Coordinates of C-alpha atoms and ligand atoms in Angstrom, one line a residue:
X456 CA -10.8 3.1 -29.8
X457 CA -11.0 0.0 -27.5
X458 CA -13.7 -0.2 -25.2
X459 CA -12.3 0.4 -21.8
X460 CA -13.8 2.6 -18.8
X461 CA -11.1 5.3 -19.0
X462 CA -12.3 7.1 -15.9
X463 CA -12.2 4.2 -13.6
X464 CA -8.5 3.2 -14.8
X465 CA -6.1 2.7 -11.7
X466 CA -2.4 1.5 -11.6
X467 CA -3.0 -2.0 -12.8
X468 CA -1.3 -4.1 -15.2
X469 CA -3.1 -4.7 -19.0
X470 CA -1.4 -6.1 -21.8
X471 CA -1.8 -4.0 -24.7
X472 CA -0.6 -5.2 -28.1
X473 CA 2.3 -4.7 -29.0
X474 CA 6.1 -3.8 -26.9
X475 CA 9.5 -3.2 -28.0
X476 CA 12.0 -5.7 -26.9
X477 CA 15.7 -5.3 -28.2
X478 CA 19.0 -7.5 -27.4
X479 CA 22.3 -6.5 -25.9
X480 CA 25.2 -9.2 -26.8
X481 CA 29.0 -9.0 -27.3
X482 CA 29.2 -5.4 -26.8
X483 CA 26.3 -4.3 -29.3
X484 CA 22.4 -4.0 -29.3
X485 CA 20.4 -5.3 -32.2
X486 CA 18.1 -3.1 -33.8
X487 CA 14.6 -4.1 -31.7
X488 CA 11.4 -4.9 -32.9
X489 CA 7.8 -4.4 -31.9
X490 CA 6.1 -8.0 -30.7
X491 CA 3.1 -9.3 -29.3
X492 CA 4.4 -11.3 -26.9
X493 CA 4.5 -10.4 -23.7
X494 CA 6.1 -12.9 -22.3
X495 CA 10.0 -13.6 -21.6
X496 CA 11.6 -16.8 -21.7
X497 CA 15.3 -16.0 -19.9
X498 CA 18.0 -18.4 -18.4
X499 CA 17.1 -19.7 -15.0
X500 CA 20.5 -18.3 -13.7
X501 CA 20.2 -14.6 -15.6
X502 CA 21.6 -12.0 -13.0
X503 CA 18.9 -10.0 -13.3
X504 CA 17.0 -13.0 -11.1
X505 CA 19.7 -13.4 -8.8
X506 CA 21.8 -10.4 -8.4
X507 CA 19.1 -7.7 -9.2
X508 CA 21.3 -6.7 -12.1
X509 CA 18.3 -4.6 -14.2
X510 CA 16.4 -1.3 -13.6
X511 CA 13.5 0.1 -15.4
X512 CA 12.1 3.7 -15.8
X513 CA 8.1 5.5 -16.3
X514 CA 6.8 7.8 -18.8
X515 CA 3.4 8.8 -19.6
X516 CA 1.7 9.1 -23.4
X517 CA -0.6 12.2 -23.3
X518 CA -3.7 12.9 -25.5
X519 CA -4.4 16.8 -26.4
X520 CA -7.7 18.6 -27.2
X521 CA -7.2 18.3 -30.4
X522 CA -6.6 14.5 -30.3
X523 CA -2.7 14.4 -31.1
X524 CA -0.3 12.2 -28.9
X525 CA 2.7 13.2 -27.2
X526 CA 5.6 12.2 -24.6
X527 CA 6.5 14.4 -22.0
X528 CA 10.8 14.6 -21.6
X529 CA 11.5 11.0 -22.4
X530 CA 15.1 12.3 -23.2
X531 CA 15.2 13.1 -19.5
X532 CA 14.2 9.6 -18.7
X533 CA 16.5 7.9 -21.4
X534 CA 19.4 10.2 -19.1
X535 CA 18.3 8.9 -15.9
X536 CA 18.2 4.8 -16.8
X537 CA 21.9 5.9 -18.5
X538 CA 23.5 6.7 -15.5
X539 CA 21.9 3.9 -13.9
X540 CA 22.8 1.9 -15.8
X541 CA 27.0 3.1 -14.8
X542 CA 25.7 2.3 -11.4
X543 CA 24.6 -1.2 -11.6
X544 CA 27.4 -2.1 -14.8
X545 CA 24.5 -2.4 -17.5
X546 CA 25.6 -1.5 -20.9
X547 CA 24.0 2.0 -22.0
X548 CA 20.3 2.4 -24.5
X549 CA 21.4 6.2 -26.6
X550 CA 19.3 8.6 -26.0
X551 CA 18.1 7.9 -29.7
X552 CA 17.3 4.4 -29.4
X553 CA 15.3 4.7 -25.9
X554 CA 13.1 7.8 -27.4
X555 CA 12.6 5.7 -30.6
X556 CA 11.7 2.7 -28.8
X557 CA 8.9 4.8 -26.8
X558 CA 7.7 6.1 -29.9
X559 CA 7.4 3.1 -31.5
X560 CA 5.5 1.6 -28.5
X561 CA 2.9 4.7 -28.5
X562 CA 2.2 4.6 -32.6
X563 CA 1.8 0.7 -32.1
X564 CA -0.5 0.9 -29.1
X565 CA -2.1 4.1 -30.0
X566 CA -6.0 2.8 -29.4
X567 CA -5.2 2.4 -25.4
X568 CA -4.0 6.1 -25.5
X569 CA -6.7 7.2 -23.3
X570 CA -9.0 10.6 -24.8
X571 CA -8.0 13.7 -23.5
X572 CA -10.0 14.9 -20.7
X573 CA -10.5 11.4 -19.0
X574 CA -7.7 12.0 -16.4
X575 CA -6.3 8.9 -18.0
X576 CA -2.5 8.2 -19.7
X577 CA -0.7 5.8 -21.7
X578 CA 2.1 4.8 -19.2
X579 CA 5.3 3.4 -21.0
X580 CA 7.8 1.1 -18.9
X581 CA 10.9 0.8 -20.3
X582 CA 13.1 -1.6 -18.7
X583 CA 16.4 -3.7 -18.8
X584 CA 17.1 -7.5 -17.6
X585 CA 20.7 -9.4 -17.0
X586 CA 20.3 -12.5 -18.7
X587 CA 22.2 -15.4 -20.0
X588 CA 23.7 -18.4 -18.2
X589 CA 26.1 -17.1 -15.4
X590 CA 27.0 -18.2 -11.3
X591 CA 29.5 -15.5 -9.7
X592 CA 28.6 -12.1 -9.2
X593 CA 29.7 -10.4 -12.4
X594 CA 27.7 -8.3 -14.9
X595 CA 25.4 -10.6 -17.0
X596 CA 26.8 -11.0 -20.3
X597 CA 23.4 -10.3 -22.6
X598 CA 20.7 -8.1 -21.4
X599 CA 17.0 -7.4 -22.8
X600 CA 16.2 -4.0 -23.0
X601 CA 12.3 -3.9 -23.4
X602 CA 9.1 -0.9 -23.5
X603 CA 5.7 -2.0 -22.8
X604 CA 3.1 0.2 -22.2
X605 CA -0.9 0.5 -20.5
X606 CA -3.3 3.0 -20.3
X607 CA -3.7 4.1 -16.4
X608 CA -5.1 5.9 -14.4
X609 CA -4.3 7.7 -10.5
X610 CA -1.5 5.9 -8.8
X611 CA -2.7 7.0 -5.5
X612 CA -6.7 7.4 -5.0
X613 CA -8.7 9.9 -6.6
X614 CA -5.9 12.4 -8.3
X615 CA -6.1 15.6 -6.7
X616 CA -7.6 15.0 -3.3
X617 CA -4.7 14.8 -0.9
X618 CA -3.5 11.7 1.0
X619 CA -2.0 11.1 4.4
X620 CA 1.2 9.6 5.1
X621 CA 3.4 8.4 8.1
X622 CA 7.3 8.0 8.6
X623 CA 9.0 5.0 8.0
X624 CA 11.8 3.6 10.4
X625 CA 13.2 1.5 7.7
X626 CA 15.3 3.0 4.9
X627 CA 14.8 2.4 1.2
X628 CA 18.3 3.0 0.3
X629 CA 21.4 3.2 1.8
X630 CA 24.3 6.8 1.7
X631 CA 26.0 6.0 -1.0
X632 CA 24.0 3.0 -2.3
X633 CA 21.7 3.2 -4.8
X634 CA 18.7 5.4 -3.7
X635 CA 19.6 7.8 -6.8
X636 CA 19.2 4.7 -9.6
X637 CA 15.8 3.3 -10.8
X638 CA 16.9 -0.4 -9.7
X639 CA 14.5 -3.2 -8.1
X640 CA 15.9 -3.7 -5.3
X641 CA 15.2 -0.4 -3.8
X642 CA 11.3 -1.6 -4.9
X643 CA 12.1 -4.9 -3.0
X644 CA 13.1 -3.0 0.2
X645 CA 10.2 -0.8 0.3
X646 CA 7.2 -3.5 0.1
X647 CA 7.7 -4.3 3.7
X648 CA 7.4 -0.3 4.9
X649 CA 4.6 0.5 2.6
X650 CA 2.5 -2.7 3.7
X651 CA 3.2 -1.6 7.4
X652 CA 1.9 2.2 6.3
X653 CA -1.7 1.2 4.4
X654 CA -1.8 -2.0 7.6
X655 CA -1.6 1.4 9.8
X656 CA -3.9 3.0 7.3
X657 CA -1.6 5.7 5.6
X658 CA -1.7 5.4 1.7
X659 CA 2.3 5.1 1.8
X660 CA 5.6 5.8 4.3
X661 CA 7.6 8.9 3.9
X662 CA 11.3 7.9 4.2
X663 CA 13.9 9.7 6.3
X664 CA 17.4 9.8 5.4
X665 CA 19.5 6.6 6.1
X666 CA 22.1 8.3 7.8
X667 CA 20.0 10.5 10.7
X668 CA 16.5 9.6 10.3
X669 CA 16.1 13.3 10.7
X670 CA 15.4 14.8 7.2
X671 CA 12.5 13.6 4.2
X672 CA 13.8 11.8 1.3
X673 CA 10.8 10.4 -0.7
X674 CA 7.5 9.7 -0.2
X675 CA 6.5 6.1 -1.3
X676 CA 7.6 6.2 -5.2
X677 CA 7.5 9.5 -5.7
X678 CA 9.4 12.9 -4.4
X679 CA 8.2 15.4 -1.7
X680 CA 8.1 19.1 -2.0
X681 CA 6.5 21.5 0.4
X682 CA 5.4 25.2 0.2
X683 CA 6.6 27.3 3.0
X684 CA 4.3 29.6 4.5
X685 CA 6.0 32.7 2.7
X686 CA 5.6 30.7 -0.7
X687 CA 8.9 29.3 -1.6
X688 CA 8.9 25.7 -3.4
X689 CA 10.6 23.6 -1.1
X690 CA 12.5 19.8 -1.9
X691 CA 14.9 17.8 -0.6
X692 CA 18.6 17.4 -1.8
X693 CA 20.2 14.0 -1.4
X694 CA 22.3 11.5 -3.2
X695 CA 20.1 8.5 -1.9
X696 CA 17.0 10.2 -3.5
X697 CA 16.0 9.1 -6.8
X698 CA 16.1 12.1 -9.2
X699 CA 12.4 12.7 -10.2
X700 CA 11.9 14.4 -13.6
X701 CA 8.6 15.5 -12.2
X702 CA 10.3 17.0 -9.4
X703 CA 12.8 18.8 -11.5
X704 CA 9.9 19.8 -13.7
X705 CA 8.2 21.4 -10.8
X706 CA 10.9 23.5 -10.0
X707 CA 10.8 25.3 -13.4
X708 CA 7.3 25.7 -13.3
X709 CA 7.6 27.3 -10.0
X710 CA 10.0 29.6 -10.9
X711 CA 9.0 30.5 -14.6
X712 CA 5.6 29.9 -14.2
X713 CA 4.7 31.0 -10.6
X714 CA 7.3 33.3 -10.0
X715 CA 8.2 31.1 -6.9
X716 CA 11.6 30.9 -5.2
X717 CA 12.5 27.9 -5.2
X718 CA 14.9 25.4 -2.1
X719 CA 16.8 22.0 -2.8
X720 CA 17.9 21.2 0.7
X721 CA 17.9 19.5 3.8
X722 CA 13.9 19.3 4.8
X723 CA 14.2 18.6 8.9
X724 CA 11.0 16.1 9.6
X725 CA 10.8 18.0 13.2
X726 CA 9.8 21.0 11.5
X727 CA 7.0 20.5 9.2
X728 CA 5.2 23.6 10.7
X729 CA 6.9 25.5 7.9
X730 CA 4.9 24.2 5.2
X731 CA 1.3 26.1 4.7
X732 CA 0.8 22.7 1.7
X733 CA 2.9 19.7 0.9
X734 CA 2.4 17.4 -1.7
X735 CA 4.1 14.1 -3.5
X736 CA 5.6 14.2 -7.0
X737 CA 6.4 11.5 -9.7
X738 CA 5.2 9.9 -13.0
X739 CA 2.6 7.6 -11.6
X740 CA 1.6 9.9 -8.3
X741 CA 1.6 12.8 -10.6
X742 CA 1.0 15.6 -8.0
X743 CA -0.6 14.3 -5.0
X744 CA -1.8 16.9 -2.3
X745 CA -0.7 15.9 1.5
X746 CA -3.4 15.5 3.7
X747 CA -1.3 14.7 6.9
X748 CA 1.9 13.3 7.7
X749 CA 2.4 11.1 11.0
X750 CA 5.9 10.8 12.2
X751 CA 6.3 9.5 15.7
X752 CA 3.6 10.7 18.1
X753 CA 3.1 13.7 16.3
X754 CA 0.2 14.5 13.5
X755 CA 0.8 17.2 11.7
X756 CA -2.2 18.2 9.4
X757 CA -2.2 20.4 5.6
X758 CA -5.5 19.7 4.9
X759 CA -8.4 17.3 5.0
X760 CA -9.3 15.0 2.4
X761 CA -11.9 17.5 0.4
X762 CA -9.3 20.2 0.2
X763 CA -6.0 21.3 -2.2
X764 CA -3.8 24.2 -1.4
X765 CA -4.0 27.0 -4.1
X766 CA -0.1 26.7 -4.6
X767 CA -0.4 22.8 -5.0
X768 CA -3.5 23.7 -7.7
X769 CA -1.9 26.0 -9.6
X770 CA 1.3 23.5 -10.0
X771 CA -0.9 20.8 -10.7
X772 CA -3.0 22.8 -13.4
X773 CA 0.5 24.2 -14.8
X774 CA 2.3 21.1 -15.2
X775 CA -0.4 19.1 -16.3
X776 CA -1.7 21.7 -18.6
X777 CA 1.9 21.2 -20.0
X778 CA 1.5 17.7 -20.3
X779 CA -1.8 17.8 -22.0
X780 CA -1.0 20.3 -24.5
X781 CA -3.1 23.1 -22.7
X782 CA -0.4 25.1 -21.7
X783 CA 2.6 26.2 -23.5
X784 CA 5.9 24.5 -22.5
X785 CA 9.5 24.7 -22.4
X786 CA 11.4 24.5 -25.5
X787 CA 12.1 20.3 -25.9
X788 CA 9.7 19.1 -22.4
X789 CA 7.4 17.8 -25.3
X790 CA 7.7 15.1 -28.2
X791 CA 4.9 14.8 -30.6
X792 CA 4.1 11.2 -31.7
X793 CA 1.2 11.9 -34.1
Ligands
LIG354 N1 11.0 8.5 -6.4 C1 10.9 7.2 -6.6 C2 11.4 6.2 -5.6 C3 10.2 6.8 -7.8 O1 10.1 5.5 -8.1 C4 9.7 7.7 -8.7 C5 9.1 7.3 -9.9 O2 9.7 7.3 -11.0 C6 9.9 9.1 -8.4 C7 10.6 9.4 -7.2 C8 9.4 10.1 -9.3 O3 10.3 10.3 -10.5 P1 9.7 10.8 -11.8 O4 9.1 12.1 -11.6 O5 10.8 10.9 -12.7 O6 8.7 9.8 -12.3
LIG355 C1 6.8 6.1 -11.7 O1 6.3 7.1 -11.3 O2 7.0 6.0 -12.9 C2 7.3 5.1 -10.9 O3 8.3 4.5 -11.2 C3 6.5 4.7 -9.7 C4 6.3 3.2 -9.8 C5 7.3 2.5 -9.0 C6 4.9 2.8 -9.7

């Protein structure tokens, strides 16, 4: 094991040995291979520079009690940067080849997969570049597709303690844009908002739709859901949301797990007094707890910083017991590595 500080981990960058980095070039990918180089040396007029032609994806390495190492639904993520890639005219990874690539990464890296019990994970990045020598805007004609990985720990302060949050007047994606695909550019266009949200001391903005700025989308990089007073698991449906594999996870949980009913739909930002808890979803944010959310002049308060909901706990310790072995899961949520 290498000597890091597991428990103070946050969501910073640390080269690690060893990545996967493959080629895409006259219709084919290569077969990929494991370096240490984590550098990339690309053509100064790739599209993925100019045009934002590339996307990426995240996925967490988990250690178990019993010190085995696993992957949570990469297959769902190897889906996900798929149909992305229709959106943005990237050629495809097979589910095969993205799932190999991650394990590959994990068995290579395996010291910086963080002990069970630390709160800590091996995050994976997988992620795909335009590159070559090209002017118009066209599809590239080679791409990189490439998996690096570091150990991490909560994306947003202290894991389960919730977090407060205000409404953003920008959008991060557009109807019918590219809101639903893991591209940059809807990264790019949120840096602005979110530096405007910690400037007015909120960890991150919630977006509103882009079309009536009266429902939630997402909150910072992650999804919302909220628990209505009478216990349903509610979440937003929209095509400019990204599809969260967390989120989706959720929903299972609530309903085979916690015996929840369960609401995609339109979640009206004027009426947050429906939710008893609320809370963020994703890879990174894992499940983080609402404390507040400002939207406008209003405050509307879930709980202070010291407290989680019992719904939000039991969700938390469900899919996270799932994760870390503790708890059985679904048939194919997990992929042993060792
Ligand atoms: N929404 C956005 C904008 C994200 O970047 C992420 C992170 O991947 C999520 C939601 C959560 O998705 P997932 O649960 O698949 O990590
Ligand atoms: C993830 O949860 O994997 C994300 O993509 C969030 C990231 C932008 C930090």
């Amino acid at each position: 094991m290498v000597d890091i500080k597991w428990e103070e981990l946050g969501f910073t960058y640390m080269k690690t040995p060893k990545r996967y980095v493959s080629y895409w070039e006259n219709g084919k990918w290569d077969d990929g291979v494991l370096t240490g180089e984590n550098k990339l040396s690309i053509s100064e007029a790739s599209c993925g520079l100019h045009y934002g032609q590339q996307c990426f994806e995240g996925l967490k390495a988990y250690r178990t009690k019993d010190g085995s190492i696993q992957l949570f639904r990469p297959d769902m993520n190897a889906i996900r940067m798929q149909k992305t890639n229709q959106r943005v005219m990237m050629p495809e990874v097979s589910v095969e080849k993205f799932v190999d690539a991650c394990m590959q990464v994990v068995k290579a890296n395996e010291e910086y997969v963080p002990p069970y019990g630390t709160g800590a994970t091996l995050y994976l990045r997988p992620f795909m570049v335009g590159i070559g020598d090209n002017l118009g805007v066209r599809p590239a004609p080679k791409f990189i597709f490439s998996v690096f990985a570091v150990p991490v720990g909560a994306y947003f302060k202290g894991g389960l303690s919730p977090v407060n949050f205000m409404t953003s007047e920008y959008d991060r994606a557009a109807p019918n844009g590219t809101g639903m695909a893991k591209v940059g550019g809807n990264y790019a266009g949120s840096l602005l908002p979110h530096h405007e949200a910690v400037e007015a001391g909120f960890a991150d903005c919630i977006y509103l739709d882009p079309k009536t700025h009266t429902m939630i989308e997402e909150v910072g990089a992650a999804n919302f859901f909220g628990i209505t007073k009478d216990n349903k698991f509610v979440t937003p449906k929209s095509d400019s949301i990204l599809p969260s594999i967390t989120k989706y996870s959720l929903i299972q949980v609530a309903k085979d797990y916690l015996n929840m009913e369960v609401e995609e739909r339109d979640v009206p930002i004027d009426n947050l007094d429906e939710f008893a808890e609320a809370g963020a979803c994703g890879t990174a944010a894992v499940i983080t707890p609402i404390g507040g959310i400002k939207h406008k002049d209003k405050y509307t308060v879930f709980f202070d910083e010291n407290e989680v909901g019992p719904v939000t706990r039991k969700l938390y310790d469900t899919l996270v017991g799932i994760q870390l072995g503790d708890v059985e899961a679904p048939e194919g949520w997990i992929y042993k590595v060792k």
